[in-house]
XYZ file of C-alpha atoms in Angstrom:
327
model
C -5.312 -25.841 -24.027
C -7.390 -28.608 -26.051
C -10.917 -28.419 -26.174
C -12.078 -31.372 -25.328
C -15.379 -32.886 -27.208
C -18.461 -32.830 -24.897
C -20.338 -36.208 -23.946
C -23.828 -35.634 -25.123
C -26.357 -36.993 -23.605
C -29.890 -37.741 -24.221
C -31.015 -34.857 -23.532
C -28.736 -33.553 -26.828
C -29.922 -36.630 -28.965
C -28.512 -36.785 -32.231
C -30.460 -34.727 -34.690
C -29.989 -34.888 -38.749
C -30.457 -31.769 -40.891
C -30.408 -31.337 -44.632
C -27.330 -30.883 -46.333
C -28.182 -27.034 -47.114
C -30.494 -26.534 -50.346
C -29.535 -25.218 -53.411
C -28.184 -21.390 -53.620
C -28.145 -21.559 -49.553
C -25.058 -20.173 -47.972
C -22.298 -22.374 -47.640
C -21.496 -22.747 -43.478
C -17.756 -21.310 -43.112
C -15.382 -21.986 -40.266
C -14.477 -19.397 -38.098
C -10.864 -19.004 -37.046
C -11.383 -17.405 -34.106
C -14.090 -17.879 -31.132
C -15.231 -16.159 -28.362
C -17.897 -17.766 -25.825
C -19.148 -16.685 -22.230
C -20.572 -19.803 -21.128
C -18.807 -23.601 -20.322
C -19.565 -25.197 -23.852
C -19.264 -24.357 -27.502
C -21.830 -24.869 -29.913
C -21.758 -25.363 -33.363
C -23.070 -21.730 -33.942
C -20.199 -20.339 -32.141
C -17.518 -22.339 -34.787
C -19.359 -22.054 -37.792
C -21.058 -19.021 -39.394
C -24.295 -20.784 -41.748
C -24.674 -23.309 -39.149
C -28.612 -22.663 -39.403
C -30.789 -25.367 -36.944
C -27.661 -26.645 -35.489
C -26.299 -23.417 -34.473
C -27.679 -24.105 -31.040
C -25.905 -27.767 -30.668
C -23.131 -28.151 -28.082
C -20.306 -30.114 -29.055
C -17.487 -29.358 -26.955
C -16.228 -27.695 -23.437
C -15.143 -23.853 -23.318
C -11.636 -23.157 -21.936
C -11.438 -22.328 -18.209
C -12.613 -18.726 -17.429
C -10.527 -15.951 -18.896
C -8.285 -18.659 -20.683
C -8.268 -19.719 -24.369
C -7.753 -23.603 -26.062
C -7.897 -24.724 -29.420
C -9.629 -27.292 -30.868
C -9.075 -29.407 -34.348
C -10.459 -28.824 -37.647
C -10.851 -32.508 -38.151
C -12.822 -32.928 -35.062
C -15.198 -29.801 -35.815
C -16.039 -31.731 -39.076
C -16.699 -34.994 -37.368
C -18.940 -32.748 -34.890
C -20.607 -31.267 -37.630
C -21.294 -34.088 -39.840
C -22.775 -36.498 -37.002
C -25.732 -33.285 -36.656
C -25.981 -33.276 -40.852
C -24.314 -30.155 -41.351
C -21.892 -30.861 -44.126
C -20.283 -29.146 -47.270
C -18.314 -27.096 -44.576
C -15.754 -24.417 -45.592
C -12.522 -24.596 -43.515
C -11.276 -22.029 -44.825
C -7.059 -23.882 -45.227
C -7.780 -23.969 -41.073
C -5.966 -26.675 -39.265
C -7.361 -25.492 -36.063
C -9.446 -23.293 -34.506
C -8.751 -20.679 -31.570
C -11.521 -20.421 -28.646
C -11.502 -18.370 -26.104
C -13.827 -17.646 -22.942
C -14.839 -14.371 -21.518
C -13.701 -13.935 -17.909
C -13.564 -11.071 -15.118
C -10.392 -11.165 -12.936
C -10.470 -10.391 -9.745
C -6.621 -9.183 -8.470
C -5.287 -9.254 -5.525
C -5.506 -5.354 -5.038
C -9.443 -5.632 -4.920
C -9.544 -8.965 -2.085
C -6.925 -6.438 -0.347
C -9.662 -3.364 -0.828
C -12.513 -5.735 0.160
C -10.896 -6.871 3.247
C -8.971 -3.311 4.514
C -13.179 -2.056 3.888
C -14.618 -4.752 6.305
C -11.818 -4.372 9.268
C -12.877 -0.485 9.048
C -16.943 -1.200 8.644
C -16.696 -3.621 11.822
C -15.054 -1.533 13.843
C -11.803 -2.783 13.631
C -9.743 -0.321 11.909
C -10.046 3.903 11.828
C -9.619 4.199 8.632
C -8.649 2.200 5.277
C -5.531 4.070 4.185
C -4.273 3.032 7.873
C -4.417 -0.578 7.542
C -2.095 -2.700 5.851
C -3.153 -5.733 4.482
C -0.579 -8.690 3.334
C -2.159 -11.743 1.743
C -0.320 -14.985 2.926
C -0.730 -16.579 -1.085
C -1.943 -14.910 -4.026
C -0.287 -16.700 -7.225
C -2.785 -15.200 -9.898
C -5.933 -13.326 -10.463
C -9.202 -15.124 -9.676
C -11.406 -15.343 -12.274
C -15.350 -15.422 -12.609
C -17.865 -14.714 -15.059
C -17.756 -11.873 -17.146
C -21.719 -11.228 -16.660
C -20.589 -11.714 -12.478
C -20.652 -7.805 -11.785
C -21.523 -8.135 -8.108
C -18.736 -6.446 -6.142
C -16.372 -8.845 -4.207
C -17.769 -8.668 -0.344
C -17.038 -10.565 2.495
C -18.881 -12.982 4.281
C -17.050 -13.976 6.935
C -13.319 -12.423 8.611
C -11.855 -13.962 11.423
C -9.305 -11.447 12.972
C -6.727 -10.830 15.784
C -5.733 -7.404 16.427
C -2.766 -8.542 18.118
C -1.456 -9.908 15.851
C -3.183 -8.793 12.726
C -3.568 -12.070 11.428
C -6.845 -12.565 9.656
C -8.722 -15.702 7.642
C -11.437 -14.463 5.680
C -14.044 -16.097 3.208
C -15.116 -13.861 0.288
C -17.935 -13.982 -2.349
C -19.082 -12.840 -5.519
C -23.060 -12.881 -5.013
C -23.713 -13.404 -8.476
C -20.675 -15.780 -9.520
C -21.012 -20.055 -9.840
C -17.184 -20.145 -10.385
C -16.963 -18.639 -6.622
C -18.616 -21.594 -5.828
C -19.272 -21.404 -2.137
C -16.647 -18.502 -1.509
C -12.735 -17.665 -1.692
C -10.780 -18.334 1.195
C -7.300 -16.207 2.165
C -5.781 -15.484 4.726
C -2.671 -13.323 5.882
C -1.965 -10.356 8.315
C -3.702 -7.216 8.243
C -1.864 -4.238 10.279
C -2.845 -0.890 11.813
C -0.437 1.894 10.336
C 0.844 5.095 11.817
C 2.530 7.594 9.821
C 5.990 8.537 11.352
C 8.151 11.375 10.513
C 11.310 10.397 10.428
C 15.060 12.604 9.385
C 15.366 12.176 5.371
C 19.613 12.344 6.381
C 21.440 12.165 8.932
C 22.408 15.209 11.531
C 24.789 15.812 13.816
C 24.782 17.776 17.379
C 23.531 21.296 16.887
C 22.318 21.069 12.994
C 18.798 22.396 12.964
C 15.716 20.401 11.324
C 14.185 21.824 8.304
C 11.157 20.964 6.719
C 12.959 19.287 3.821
C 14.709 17.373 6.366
C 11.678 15.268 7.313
C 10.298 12.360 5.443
C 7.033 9.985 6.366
C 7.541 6.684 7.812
C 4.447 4.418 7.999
C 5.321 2.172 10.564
C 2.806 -0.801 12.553
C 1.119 0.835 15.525
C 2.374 -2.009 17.934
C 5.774 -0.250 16.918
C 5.274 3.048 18.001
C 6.334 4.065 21.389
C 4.103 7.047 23.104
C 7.472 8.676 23.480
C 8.000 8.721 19.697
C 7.417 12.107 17.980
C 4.428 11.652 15.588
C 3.460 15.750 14.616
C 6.332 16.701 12.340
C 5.382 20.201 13.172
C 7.329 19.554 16.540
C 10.475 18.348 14.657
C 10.877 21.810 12.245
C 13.047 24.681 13.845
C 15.000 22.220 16.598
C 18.251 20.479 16.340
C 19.987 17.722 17.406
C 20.890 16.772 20.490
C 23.361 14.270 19.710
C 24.272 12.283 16.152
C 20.974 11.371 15.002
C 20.452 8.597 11.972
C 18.228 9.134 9.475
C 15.080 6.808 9.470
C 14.646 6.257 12.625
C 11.695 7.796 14.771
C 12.679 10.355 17.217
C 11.530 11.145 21.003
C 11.827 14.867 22.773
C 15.017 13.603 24.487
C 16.905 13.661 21.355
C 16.065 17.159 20.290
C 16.950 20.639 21.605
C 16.455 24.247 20.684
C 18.611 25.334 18.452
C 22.406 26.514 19.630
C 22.137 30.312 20.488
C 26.062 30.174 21.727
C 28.952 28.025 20.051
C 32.240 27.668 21.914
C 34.481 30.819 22.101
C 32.085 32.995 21.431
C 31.995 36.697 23.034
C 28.702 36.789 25.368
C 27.303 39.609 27.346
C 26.843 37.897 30.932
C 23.822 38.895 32.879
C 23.229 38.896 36.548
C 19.892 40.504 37.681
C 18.490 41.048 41.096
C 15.131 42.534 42.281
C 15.749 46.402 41.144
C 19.412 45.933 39.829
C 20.812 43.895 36.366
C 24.426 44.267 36.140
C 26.370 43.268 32.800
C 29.836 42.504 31.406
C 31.572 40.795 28.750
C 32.721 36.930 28.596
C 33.446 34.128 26.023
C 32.055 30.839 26.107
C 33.960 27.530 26.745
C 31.074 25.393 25.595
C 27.790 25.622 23.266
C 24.548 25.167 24.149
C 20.816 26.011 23.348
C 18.623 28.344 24.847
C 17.676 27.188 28.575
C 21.289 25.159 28.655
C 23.788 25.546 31.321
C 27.069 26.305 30.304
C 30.248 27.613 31.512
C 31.620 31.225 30.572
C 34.898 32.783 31.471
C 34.727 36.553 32.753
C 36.943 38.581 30.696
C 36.919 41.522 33.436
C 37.243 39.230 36.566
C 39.127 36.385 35.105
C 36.591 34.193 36.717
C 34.489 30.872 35.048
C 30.456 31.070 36.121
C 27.829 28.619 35.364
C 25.166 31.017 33.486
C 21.845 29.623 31.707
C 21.888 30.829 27.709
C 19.293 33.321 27.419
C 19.147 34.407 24.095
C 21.540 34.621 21.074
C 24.584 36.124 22.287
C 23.288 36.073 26.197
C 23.799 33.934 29.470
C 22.136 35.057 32.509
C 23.850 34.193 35.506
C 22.420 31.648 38.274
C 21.924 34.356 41.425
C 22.910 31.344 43.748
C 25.918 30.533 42.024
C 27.900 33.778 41.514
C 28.119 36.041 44.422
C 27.606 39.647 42.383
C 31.320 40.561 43.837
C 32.527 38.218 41.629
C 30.991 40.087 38.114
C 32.791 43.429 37.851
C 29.946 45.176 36.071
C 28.153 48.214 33.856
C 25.618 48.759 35.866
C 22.029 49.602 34.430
């Protein structure tokens, strides 16, 4: 950037000083600059520049941004308010730069996610998600502008999460009369979800589950969102990893696998009579499955009681049918 000389006015009439007196200190160039305000004055180029220190010659940079400006035209500036017998120092130019504070997108996020919570509008900040629509690079005010970025006004749809909101920096002129953005801002539910894929009958471990965070206008009330009521079941069927799960999907774990040797029991008021059969089909405790009567040769229907154990239906299986030890 070019600093470009400053158009001085009346109020910045032309002033002549002394060339400086004999033994004074000779005014030296300074290579590089640093200024906080939006001009540069001859004190801020040039160390000696005694009464004219205070004299404004050019425009800073933008905030936060540096320029350069000419050797040749520092001397012009500096003769036309006396000051001569300047050392340059070999400088061809001169490097200025202006004090800024940037504001990044992370804080307008922070400032925004804190008012949708304050109003009402969110439970709490880690649970919204907030997406500007544009944010290119950092804004940047004063570097004396400490006021925290607040909000003045936010327009806002929970429906659709889509927001427009005008922000300020109380103590700021480059905020001017505020900073406008817009963009969606989203209520967030954490999810677990399977870290792999399982298939029928594999049981859920702890190290199985992940967390999903997940829009709350895309969670189902079916959906499973306590992954304390994932850990010690299995899978009902194939399950992908990923993907949120419901109650229908998940089972207690398999207490009987196909072929196994069962003890079938049949139990009336005052009488439980046993015997020995194999399975013809897994299933979890509670489950329905067939088993095949090694004494009788017979196939019942019998509920899975336990590991090893199926307890007969007593409207199913007449107890002719279960040649038995009785107990």
């Amino acid at each position: 950037m070019i600093i470009r000389t400053l158009v001085v006015g009346a109020a910045l009439a032309v002033a002549v000083f002394a060339l400086p007196a004999m033994g004074a200190e000779q005014p030296r160039l300074k290579a590089q600059v640093t200024v906080h305000g939006p001009l540069v004055t001859l004190g801020d180029l040039i160390d000696g520049a005694g009464a004219a220190s205070g004299i404004a010659v050019f425009r800073a940079p933008d905030l936060g941004t540096a320029g350069t400006v000419r050797v040749d035209r520092i001397l012009t500036a500096a003769q036309a308010q006396g000051l001569a017998g300047l050392d340059t120092g070999g400088l061809d130019s001169v490097s200025v730069s202006r004090l800024g504070r940037a504001i990044a997108s992370d804080e307008i996020v922070q400032a925004i996610t804190r008012h949708i919570v304050e109003t009402g509008r969110g439970d709490r900040p880690e649970d919204i998600d907030v997406t500007l629509d544009r944010f290119e690079q950092p804004i940047v005010v004063e570097q004396s502008a400490m006021a925290p970025l607040s909000v003045d006004k936010l327009e806002y749809d929970p429906a659709t999460g889509r927001f427009a909101a005008l922000l300020a920096v109380a103590d700021s002129r480059a905020a001017g009369t505020g900073l406008r953005f817009s963009g969606r801002a989203v209520e967030i539910i954490e999810v677990p979800v399977l870290a792999r894929a399982l298939e029928r009958g594999e049981v859920i471990s702890p190290r199985d589950i992940v967390i999903d965070r997940l829009p709350r206008s895309a969670v189902r009330s079916e959906m499973i969102v306590d992954a304390d009521r994932l850990t010690g079941m299995s899978a009902r069927r194939h399950l992908r990893d990923g993907v949120p799960l419901t109650a229908d999907l998940l089972m207690e774990p398999i207490l009987v696998h196909r072929g196994d040797l069962v003890t079938i029991i049949y139990r009336t008021p005052g009488l439980t009579l046993t015997t020995r059969g194999r399975a013809l089909s897994a299933g979890a405790r509670g489950e329905v499955i067939q088993v095949f009567n090694i004494q009788s040769k017979r196939t019942v229907e019998a509920e899975i009681s336990g590991p090893g154990f199926v307890t007969v239906l007593p409207q199913r299986v007449p107890v002719a049918s279960l040649p038995t030890t009785v107990r």
